[in-house]
Coordinates of C-alpha atoms in Angstrom, one line a residue:
Chain A
X1 CA 42.2 30.7 -23.2
X2 CA 43.3 30.0 -19.7
X3 CA 41.5 33.1 -18.5
X4 CA 38.4 31.9 -20.2
X5 CA 38.5 28.5 -18.6
X6 CA 39.3 30.0 -15.2
X7 CA 36.2 32.2 -15.7
X8 CA 34.0 29.3 -16.5
X9 CA 35.4 27.4 -13.5
X10 CA 34.5 30.3 -11.2
X11 CA 31.0 30.4 -12.7
X12 CA 30.5 26.7 -12.2
X13 CA 31.5 26.9 -8.6
X14 CA 29.1 29.7 -7.9
X15 CA 26.2 27.8 -9.6
X16 CA 25.9 25.3 -6.8
X17 CA 25.0 27.8 -4.2
X18 CA 22.7 29.6 -6.6
X19 CA 20.9 26.4 -7.4
X20 CA 20.5 25.6 -3.7
X21 CA 18.8 28.9 -3.0
X22 CA 16.7 28.9 -6.1
X23 CA 15.5 25.3 -5.5
X24 CA 14.1 26.6 -2.2
X25 CA 12.3 29.4 -4.0
X26 CA 11.0 27.0 -6.6
X27 CA 9.7 24.8 -3.8
X28 CA 7.7 27.5 -2.1
X29 CA 6.5 28.7 -5.5
X30 CA 5.7 25.3 -7.0
X31 CA 4.5 23.3 -4.1
X32 CA 3.0 25.9 -1.7
X33 CA 2.0 28.3 -4.5
X34 CA 3.4 31.4 -2.8
X35 CA 5.6 34.1 -4.2
X36 CA 8.0 34.4 -1.3
X37 CA 9.9 37.7 -1.5
X38 CA 11.3 36.9 2.0
X39 CA 13.1 33.8 0.7
X40 CA 16.5 35.5 0.8
X41 CA 15.9 36.5 4.4
X42 CA 16.1 32.9 5.4
X43 CA 19.5 33.0 3.8
X44 CA 20.4 36.1 5.7
X45 CA 19.3 34.3 8.9
X46 CA 21.7 31.4 8.1
X47 CA 24.5 33.8 7.4
X48 CA 24.1 35.7 10.6
X49 CA 23.7 32.5 12.6
X50 CA 27.0 31.3 11.2
X51 CA 28.6 34.7 12.0
X52 CA 27.3 34.6 15.6
X53 CA 28.3 31.1 16.3
X54 CA 31.8 31.8 14.8
X55 CA 32.2 35.1 16.7
X56 CA 30.9 33.9 20.0
X57 CA 32.3 30.3 20.2
X58 CA 34.5 30.0 17.2
X59 CA 32.3 27.4 15.8
X60 CA 33.4 26.2 12.3
X61 CA 30.9 27.1 9.6
X62 CA 30.9 23.5 8.5
X63 CA 29.3 22.7 11.9
X64 CA 27.0 25.7 11.7
X65 CA 25.7 24.3 8.4
X66 CA 23.5 21.6 10.1
X67 CA 22.4 24.0 12.8
X68 CA 21.4 26.7 10.3
X69 CA 19.5 24.1 8.2
X70 CA 17.5 23.1 11.3
X71 CA 17.0 26.6 12.5
X72 CA 15.9 27.9 9.2
X73 CA 13.6 24.9 8.8
X74 CA 11.9 25.8 12.1
X75 CA 11.6 29.5 11.2
X76 CA 10.2 28.6 7.8
X77 CA 7.7 26.2 9.4
X78 CA 6.6 28.9 11.9
X79 CA 6.4 31.5 9.1
X80 CA 4.2 29.1 7.1
X81 CA 2.0 28.4 10.1
X82 CA 1.6 32.0 11.3
X83 CA 1.7 34.0 8.1
X84 CA 1.4 32.0 4.9
X85 CA -1.4 29.5 5.9
X86 CA -3.9 32.3 6.6
X87 CA -3.4 33.9 3.2
X88 CA -3.2 30.7 1.1
X89 CA -6.6 31.4 -0.5
X90 CA -6.1 35.2 -0.6
X91 CA -5.6 37.0 -3.8
X92 CA -2.0 36.8 -5.1
X93 CA -1.3 40.5 -4.7
X94 CA -2.1 40.2 -1.0
X95 CA 0.3 37.3 -0.6
X96 CA 3.1 39.1 -2.4
X97 CA 2.6 42.2 -0.2
X98 CA 2.7 40.0 2.9
X99 CA 6.0 38.3 1.9
X100 CA 7.5 41.6 0.7
X101 CA 6.5 43.2 4.1
X102 CA 8.1 40.3 5.9
X103 CA 11.3 40.8 3.9
X104 CA 11.4 44.5 4.8
X105 CA 10.8 43.7 8.5
X106 CA 13.5 41.1 8.7
X107 CA 16.0 43.2 6.9
X108 CA 15.4 46.1 9.2
X109 CA 15.5 43.8 12.2
X110 CA 19.0 42.7 11.1
X111 CA 20.0 46.3 10.6
X112 CA 18.9 47.1 14.1
X113 CA 20.7 44.1 15.6
X114 CA 23.9 44.0 13.6
X115 CA 24.2 47.3 11.9
X116 CA 24.8 47.9 8.2
X117 CA 28.4 46.6 8.2
X118 CA 29.1 43.4 6.4
X119 CA 30.3 40.6 8.6
X120 CA 32.6 37.9 7.3
X121 CA 33.2 34.6 8.8
X122 CA 36.9 33.9 8.5
X123 CA 37.9 30.3 9.4
X124 CA 41.6 29.5 8.9
X125 CA 40.9 27.9 5.5
X126 CA 39.1 30.9 4.2
X127 CA 41.8 32.1 1.9
X128 CA 43.2 28.7 1.0
X129 CA 43.4 27.9 -2.7
X130 CA 43.9 24.7 -4.6
X131 CA 45.8 24.6 -7.8
X132 CA 44.6 22.4 -10.6
X133 CA 47.2 22.6 -13.4
X134 CA 47.1 26.2 -14.4
X135 CA 43.9 26.9 -12.6
X136 CA 43.1 28.2 -9.2
X137 CA 40.2 27.0 -7.0
X138 CA 39.3 28.8 -3.9
X139 CA 38.9 26.1 -1.2
X140 CA 35.8 27.7 0.2
X141 CA 33.9 28.1 -3.2
X142 CA 35.0 24.6 -4.1
X143 CA 33.8 23.2 -0.8
X144 CA 30.5 25.1 -1.1
X145 CA 30.0 23.8 -4.5
X146 CA 30.6 20.2 -3.4
X147 CA 28.2 20.7 -0.4
X148 CA 25.5 22.3 -2.5
X149 CA 25.8 19.6 -5.2
X150 CA 25.6 16.9 -2.4
X151 CA 22.5 18.5 -0.9
X152 CA 20.9 18.8 -4.3
X153 CA 21.6 15.1 -5.1
X154 CA 20.1 14.2 -1.7
X155 CA 17.1 16.3 -2.5
X156 CA 16.8 14.6 -5.9
X157 CA 16.7 11.2 -4.2
X158 CA 14.2 12.5 -1.7
X159 CA 11.9 13.7 -4.5
X160 CA 12.0 10.5 -6.5
X161 CA 12.2 7.8 -3.8
X162 CA 10.5 8.9 -0.5
X163 CA 6.8 9.1 -0.2
X164 CA 7.0 12.5 1.3
X165 CA 9.0 13.8 -1.6
X166 CA 6.6 12.2 -4.0
X167 CA 3.8 13.9 -2.1
X168 CA 5.4 17.3 -2.5
X169 CA 5.7 16.9 -6.2
X170 CA 2.2 15.6 -6.3
X171 CA 0.7 18.6 -4.5
X172 CA 2.5 20.8 -7.0
X173 CA 0.9 19.0 -9.9
X174 CA -2.6 18.6 -8.7
X175 CA -4.3 20.3 -5.8
X176 CA -7.4 18.1 -5.6
X177 CA -6.2 14.6 -5.8
X178 CA -3.8 14.3 -2.9
X179 CA -6.6 14.9 -0.3
X180 CA -8.7 12.1 -1.9
X181 CA -5.7 9.8 -1.6
X182 CA -5.4 10.4 2.2
X183 CA -2.6 13.0 1.9
X184 CA -3.1 16.2 4.0
X185 CA -1.9 18.9 1.7
X186 CA -1.5 21.3 4.7
X187 CA 1.1 19.1 6.2
X188 CA 2.9 18.8 2.9
X189 CA 2.9 22.6 2.5
X190 CA 4.3 23.1 5.9
X191 CA 7.2 20.7 5.3
X192 CA 7.9 22.1 1.8
X193 CA 8.0 25.6 3.1
X194 CA 10.3 24.6 6.0
X195 CA 12.6 22.7 3.6
X196 CA 12.7 25.7 1.2
X197 CA 13.8 27.9 4.1
X198 CA 16.3 25.3 5.3
X199 CA 18.0 25.2 1.9
X200 CA 18.3 29.0 1.9
X201 CA 19.6 28.9 5.5
X202 CA 22.3 26.3 4.6
X203 CA 23.3 28.5 1.6
X204 CA 23.5 31.4 3.9
X205 CA 26.2 29.7 6.0
X206 CA 28.3 29.1 2.9
X207 CA 27.8 32.7 1.8
X208 CA 28.9 34.0 5.2
X209 CA 32.3 32.7 4.3
X210 CA 32.3 33.1 0.5
X211 CA 30.8 36.6 0.6
X212 CA 29.6 38.1 3.9
X213 CA 26.5 38.5 6.1
X214 CA 24.7 41.8 5.8
X215 CA 21.1 42.9 6.2
X216 CA 20.5 43.0 2.5
X217 CA 22.6 40.0 1.4
X218 CA 19.4 37.9 1.2
X219 CA 17.4 40.2 -1.0
X220 CA 20.0 40.1 -3.7
X221 CA 19.7 36.3 -3.7
X222 CA 15.9 36.5 -3.8
X223 CA 16.1 38.5 -7.0
X224 CA 18.7 36.2 -8.5
X225 CA 16.6 33.2 -7.6
X226 CA 13.6 34.6 -9.3
X227 CA 15.7 35.0 -12.5
X228 CA 16.8 31.4 -12.2
X229 CA 13.3 30.1 -11.5
X230 CA 11.9 32.1 -14.4
X231 CA 14.6 30.6 -16.7
X232 CA 14.0 27.1 -15.4
X233 CA 10.2 27.4 -15.7
X234 CA 7.9 27.6 -12.8
X235 CA 7.7 24.4 -10.8
X236 CA 10.5 22.8 -12.8
X237 CA 12.9 21.6 -10.1
X238 CA 15.2 19.7 -12.5
X239 CA 15.7 22.8 -14.6
X240 CA 17.0 24.8 -11.6
X241 CA 20.6 23.7 -11.7
X242 CA 21.1 24.4 -15.5
X243 CA 19.4 27.7 -15.1
X244 CA 21.6 28.6 -12.1
X245 CA 24.6 27.6 -14.2
X246 CA 23.6 30.0 -16.9
X247 CA 23.3 32.9 -14.5
X248 CA 26.5 32.1 -12.7
X249 CA 28.5 31.7 -15.9
X250 CA 27.0 34.9 -17.3
X251 CA 28.0 36.7 -14.2
X252 CA 31.5 35.3 -14.3
X253 CA 32.0 36.2 -18.0
X254 CA 30.8 39.8 -17.3
X255 CA 33.1 40.1 -14.4
X256 CA 36.1 39.0 -16.4
X257 CA 35.5 40.5 -19.8
X258 CA 33.5 43.6 -19.4
X259 CA 35.7 46.6 -18.5
X260 CA 34.8 47.7 -14.9
X261 CA 32.8 44.4 -14.9
X262 CA 32.7 44.1 -11.2
X263 CA 30.1 46.8 -11.0
X264 CA 27.9 45.2 -13.7
X265 CA 27.8 41.7 -12.2
X266 CA 24.9 42.4 -9.9
X267 CA 22.8 43.5 -12.9
X268 CA 23.3 40.4 -14.9
X269 CA 20.4 38.6 -13.2
X270 CA 18.1 41.3 -14.5
X271 CA 19.2 40.7 -18.1
X272 CA 18.7 36.9 -17.6
X273 CA 15.3 37.5 -16.1
X274 CA 14.4 39.8 -19.0
X275 CA 15.6 37.4 -21.7
X276 CA 13.9 34.4 -20.0
X277 CA 10.5 36.2 -19.8
X278 CA 10.8 37.5 -23.3
X279 CA 11.8 34.1 -24.6
X280 CA 8.9 32.4 -22.8
X281 CA 6.3 34.9 -24.0
X282 CA 7.5 34.4 -27.6
X283 CA 7.3 30.7 -27.3
X284 CA 3.8 31.0 -25.9
X285 CA 2.6 32.9 -29.0
Chain B
X1 CA -18.4 -1.7 5.0
X2 CA -21.5 0.4 4.3
X3 CA -22.0 3.9 3.0
X4 CA -25.2 5.7 3.9
X5 CA -26.2 9.2 2.7
X6 CA -29.1 10.6 4.6
X7 CA -31.2 13.5 3.5
X8 CA -28.2 15.4 2.2
X9 CA -28.6 19.0 1.0
X10 CA -25.7 21.1 -0.3
X11 CA -24.7 23.5 -3.1
X12 CA -22.2 26.1 -4.1
X13 CA -22.5 29.6 -2.7
X14 CA -26.2 30.3 -2.6
X15 CA -27.1 27.9 -5.3
X16 CA -28.5 24.8 -3.9
X17 CA -27.8 21.7 -5.9
X18 CA -28.9 18.8 -3.7
X19 CA -32.3 18.7 -2.0
X20 CA -32.4 15.9 0.5
X21 CA -30.7 13.0 -1.2
X22 CA -30.6 9.6 0.6
X23 CA -28.9 6.5 -0.7
X24 CA -27.0 3.5 0.4
X25 CA -24.1 1.4 -0.9
X26 CA -23.4 -2.0 0.7
X27 CA -20.3 -4.1 0.7
X28 CA -19.6 -5.8 -2.6
X29 CA -22.3 -4.0 -4.4
X30 CA -22.0 -2.0 -7.6
X31 CA -24.5 0.8 -7.4
X32 CA -25.1 3.1 -10.4
X33 CA -26.1 6.7 -9.9
X34 CA -27.6 7.9 -13.1
X35 CA -29.0 11.2 -14.4
X36 CA -28.5 14.0 -16.9
X37 CA -25.8 16.6 -16.8
X38 CA -26.4 19.0 -13.9
X39 CA -28.5 16.6 -11.9
X40 CA -26.1 16.8 -9.0
X41 CA -24.3 13.5 -9.2
X42 CA -20.8 14.9 -9.0
X43 CA -21.9 17.3 -6.3
X44 CA -23.1 14.3 -4.3
X45 CA -19.8 12.5 -4.6
X46 CA -17.9 15.7 -3.6
X47 CA -20.1 16.0 -0.5
X48 CA -19.5 12.3 0.4
X49 CA -15.7 12.6 0.2
X50 CA -15.6 15.8 2.1
X51 CA -14.7 18.2 -0.7
X52 CA -18.0 20.0 -0.1
X53 CA -19.6 20.8 3.2
X54 CA -23.2 19.5 3.6
X55 CA -25.8 22.1 4.5
X56 CA -28.0 19.5 6.1
X57 CA -28.1 15.7 6.4
X58 CA -25.3 13.3 7.0
X59 CA -22.8 10.9 5.4
X60 CA -22.3 7.7 7.4
X61 CA -19.5 5.1 6.9
X62 CA -20.4 2.0 8.8
X63 CA -22.7 4.1 11.0
X64 CA -20.0 6.6 11.8
X65 CA -20.9 10.2 11.0
X66 CA -18.1 11.7 8.8
X67 CA -19.1 15.3 9.7
X68 CA -16.1 17.6 9.9
X69 CA -13.5 15.1 8.6
X70 CA -11.2 16.3 5.9
X71 CA -11.1 14.4 2.6
X72 CA -7.7 12.9 3.6
X73 CA -9.2 11.6 6.9
X74 CA -12.1 10.0 5.0
X75 CA -9.7 8.4 2.5
X76 CA -7.8 6.9 5.5
X77 CA -11.1 5.4 6.7
X78 CA -11.2 3.4 3.4
X79 CA -13.4 5.7 1.4
X80 CA -11.9 6.0 -2.1
X81 CA -12.9 8.6 -4.7
X82 CA -11.9 8.6 -8.4
X83 CA -12.8 12.2 -9.2
X84 CA -14.2 13.9 -12.2
X85 CA -11.5 14.5 -14.8
X86 CA -9.2 11.8 -13.4
X87 CA -6.9 14.4 -11.6
X88 CA -3.7 12.4 -12.3
X89 CA -0.2 13.7 -11.6
X90 CA 0.7 14.2 -15.3
X91 CA 4.5 14.7 -14.8
X92 CA 4.9 11.6 -12.7
X93 CA 5.2 8.0 -13.9
X94 CA 2.4 5.5 -13.7
X95 CA 4.1 3.7 -10.8
X96 CA 4.7 7.0 -8.9
X97 CA 1.0 7.9 -9.3
X98 CA 0.1 4.4 -8.0
X99 CA 2.5 4.8 -5.1
X100 CA 0.9 8.0 -4.0
X101 CA -2.4 6.1 -3.8
X102 CA -0.9 4.0 -1.0
X103 CA 0.9 6.9 0.7
X104 CA -0.9 6.5 4.0
X105 CA -0.5 2.7 4.2
X106 CA 2.3 0.6 5.7
X107 CA 5.0 0.2 3.0
X108 CA 4.6 -3.6 2.8
X109 CA 1.0 -3.2 1.5
X110 CA 2.3 -1.3 -1.5
X111 CA 3.4 -4.4 -3.2
X112 CA 0.1 -6.1 -2.7
X113 CA -1.5 -3.0 -4.1
X114 CA 0.6 -3.0 -7.3
X115 CA -0.1 -6.7 -7.8
X116 CA -3.8 -6.2 -7.5
X117 CA -3.9 -3.1 -9.8
X118 CA -1.7 -4.7 -12.4
X119 CA -3.8 -7.8 -12.4
X120 CA -6.9 -5.8 -13.0
X121 CA -5.3 -3.5 -15.6
X122 CA -2.4 -5.4 -17.2
X123 CA -1.9 -2.5 -19.6
X124 CA -0.7 -0.3 -16.7
X125 CA 2.0 -2.8 -15.9
X126 CA 3.4 -2.4 -19.4
X127 CA 3.5 1.4 -19.0
X128 CA 4.7 1.6 -15.4
X129 CA 7.7 3.9 -16.3
X130 CA 5.7 6.1 -18.6
X131 CA 4.6 9.6 -17.6
X132 CA 0.9 9.7 -16.7
X133 CA 0.3 12.7 -18.9
X134 CA 1.3 10.8 -22.0
X135 CA -1.1 7.9 -21.5
X136 CA -4.2 7.5 -23.7
X137 CA -7.6 8.5 -22.3
X138 CA -8.5 4.9 -21.4
X139 CA -5.2 4.2 -19.7
X140 CA -5.5 7.4 -17.8
X141 CA -8.9 6.3 -16.5
X142 CA -7.5 2.9 -15.5
X143 CA -4.7 4.7 -13.7
X144 CA -7.1 6.9 -11.8
X145 CA -9.1 3.9 -10.7
X146 CA -5.9 1.9 -9.9
X147 CA -4.5 4.8 -7.9
X148 CA -7.6 4.9 -5.8
X149 CA -7.5 1.1 -5.3
X150 CA -3.9 1.3 -4.0
X151 CA -5.4 2.7 -0.8
X152 CA -7.5 -0.5 -0.4
X153 CA -10.8 1.4 -0.2
X154 CA -13.9 -0.5 1.0
X155 CA -16.2 2.1 -0.6
X156 CA -15.2 3.5 -3.9
X157 CA -16.8 6.5 -5.6
X158 CA -16.2 6.7 -9.3
X159 CA -17.1 9.7 -11.3
X160 CA -17.9 9.3 -15.0
X161 CA -15.2 6.8 -15.9
X162 CA -16.5 6.3 -19.4
X163 CA -16.3 10.0 -20.3
X164 CA -14.4 10.4 -23.6
X165 CA -13.7 6.7 -24.0
X166 CA -14.6 4.5 -27.0
X167 CA -17.6 2.2 -26.3
X168 CA -15.2 -0.8 -26.1
X169 CA -12.9 0.8 -23.6
X170 CA -15.8 2.1 -21.6
X171 CA -17.1 -1.4 -21.3
X172 CA -13.7 -2.7 -20.3
X173 CA -13.5 -0.1 -17.5
X174 CA -17.0 -0.7 -16.2
X175 CA -16.3 -4.5 -16.2
X176 CA -13.2 -3.9 -14.2
X177 CA -15.3 -2.0 -11.7
X178 CA -17.7 -4.9 -11.5
X179 CA -14.7 -7.1 -10.7
X180 CA -13.6 -4.7 -8.0
X181 CA -17.1 -4.9 -6.5
X182 CA -17.0 -8.7 -6.6
X183 CA -13.9 -8.5 -4.5
X184 CA -16.0 -7.0 -1.7
X185 CA -15.7 -3.2 -2.4
X186 CA -18.9 -1.2 -2.4
X187 CA -18.8 0.8 -5.6
X188 CA -20.9 3.9 -6.3
X189 CA -20.7 4.6 -10.0
X190 CA -21.8 7.9 -11.4
X191 CA -22.5 7.6 -15.1
X192 CA -24.2 9.3 -18.0
X193 CA -23.9 6.1 -20.1
X194 CA -27.1 4.6 -18.7
X195 CA -27.4 1.6 -20.9
X196 CA -24.0 0.3 -20.1
X197 CA -24.3 1.1 -16.4
X198 CA -27.5 -0.8 -16.1
X199 CA -25.8 -3.9 -17.6
X200 CA -23.2 -4.0 -14.8
X201 CA -24.9 -2.5 -11.8
X202 CA -26.6 -4.5 -9.0
X203 CA -28.8 -1.5 -8.2
X204 CA -29.3 2.0 -9.5
X205 CA -30.6 5.4 -8.5
X206 CA -31.8 8.0 -10.9
X207 CA -31.3 11.6 -10.0
X208 CA -33.1 14.6 -11.4
X209 CA -32.5 18.2 -10.3
X210 CA -30.9 17.3 -7.1
X211 CA -33.3 14.6 -6.0
X212 CA -33.5 10.9 -6.3
X213 CA -36.5 10.2 -8.4
X214 CA -36.2 6.5 -9.0
X215 CA -34.4 3.5 -7.5
X216 CA -34.3 -0.2 -8.0
X217 CA -32.8 -3.1 -9.8
X218 CA -31.4 -2.6 -13.3
X219 CA -34.2 -4.8 -14.7
X220 CA -36.8 -2.7 -13.1
X221 CA -35.3 0.6 -14.2
X222 CA -34.7 -0.5 -17.8
X223 CA -38.4 -1.5 -17.9
X224 CA -39.5 1.9 -16.5
X225 CA -41.1 4.0 -19.2
X226 CA -39.5 7.2 -17.9
X227 CA -36.0 5.8 -18.0
X228 CA -36.6 4.3 -21.4
X229 CA -37.7 7.5 -22.8
X230 CA -35.3 10.0 -21.1
X231 CA -32.1 8.0 -20.9
X232 CA -32.2 5.0 -23.2
X233 CA -34.0 6.8 -26.1
X234 CA -36.2 3.8 -26.7

């Protein structure tokens, strides 16, 4: 029983970061209308930025978080401006090829610059654990969960209270009306894409401590995010956290209870994606 | 504020829809634009608000040529457009929809806007927390008009507000537009419901196949044999 609860706890802690990354993907998909296969590469960028700042100046990842958020926002904005905007009206296949190509380029650029080794950011508190009765909480996963949850709550307030947040949701629901109401959709797209990248960048900093930075760390999260977004329903931002929780719990359960489970964990998202798509198509019939 | 359309021609792809349309809407005037399906009424509104590029001719707001301005820029110049099919944000509440109508104004004007819209359509005030997608057809139309009014337009284009509404609701909506016009807004109303429009309008144009074929006071138009035969089935 204790093992079971500990497993659920591990899953819950992971769900925060998953939700953060997947919310970004849901934003670029729902608001800008682009299938961004390079979403995880913004995460990789954040992870390497955190690594560099730590390796060069010993900067604490907690401080890197804000920097990575801003840097990824800027990179996301530039990506939108230079690459995405020209193909907004292009066929979907072309858009997907473009973002897929961007993902390949960025991964190989990272390979060139940093090599294939995984890099871990190891601040003093990296291995610290908290005990909660019979349970163990890693200080880093716990901190990452709190930070992710905090960011998601801020985001929730942004989407329901601020005009800009409302405008982002509005653009996702109707493409014609915002222009007639004096809202420049182009500007909203730019900010939404930047924000999507920034969320991934912040998650990347957390993962540089929880997991590692590597050229392919982002791509894995792109795939997982797609599974989460498919489960939540396209454009459904509120559904992202519950869906992320489902994936993270499923992974934790597989890791604990399936013999040799560690190796199967990274395939769980595929099962979730499969079941989500089958479930949706059955409901649509 | 005054809207002038001069010799406007436009269309989709190679298919020309408008062939040199000219019309005018003055401050505080309710002008009806009548005509059958496919006459080019919606196309005209789309060209005025910048959703469609004119091939020739001009759209002037208070004498200023709007050429090259995006729909959003035109909206900020106090040109409102209630589009065909209402185009609400279905997963947002009534109040959120209204708030987006005032997105480019100073925040303090928002409150003034709510008061004005809720006074015009008290039913929206009752439903302010309800999702727009769950409103009845009439309420959705009121919301679409209210949302456009939140931006304090001085010229308001309204596309087929009576579509799909019961005769009683259609009348209620058109009377509300009349009240908006009395408040100083120039309203250009596109309608297929000719009889009802002629009751509320100050002036009317009749369009056929992309051209204005008749214009004048409602009295004159209702007396015109062509209108009586083609649109009023008298």
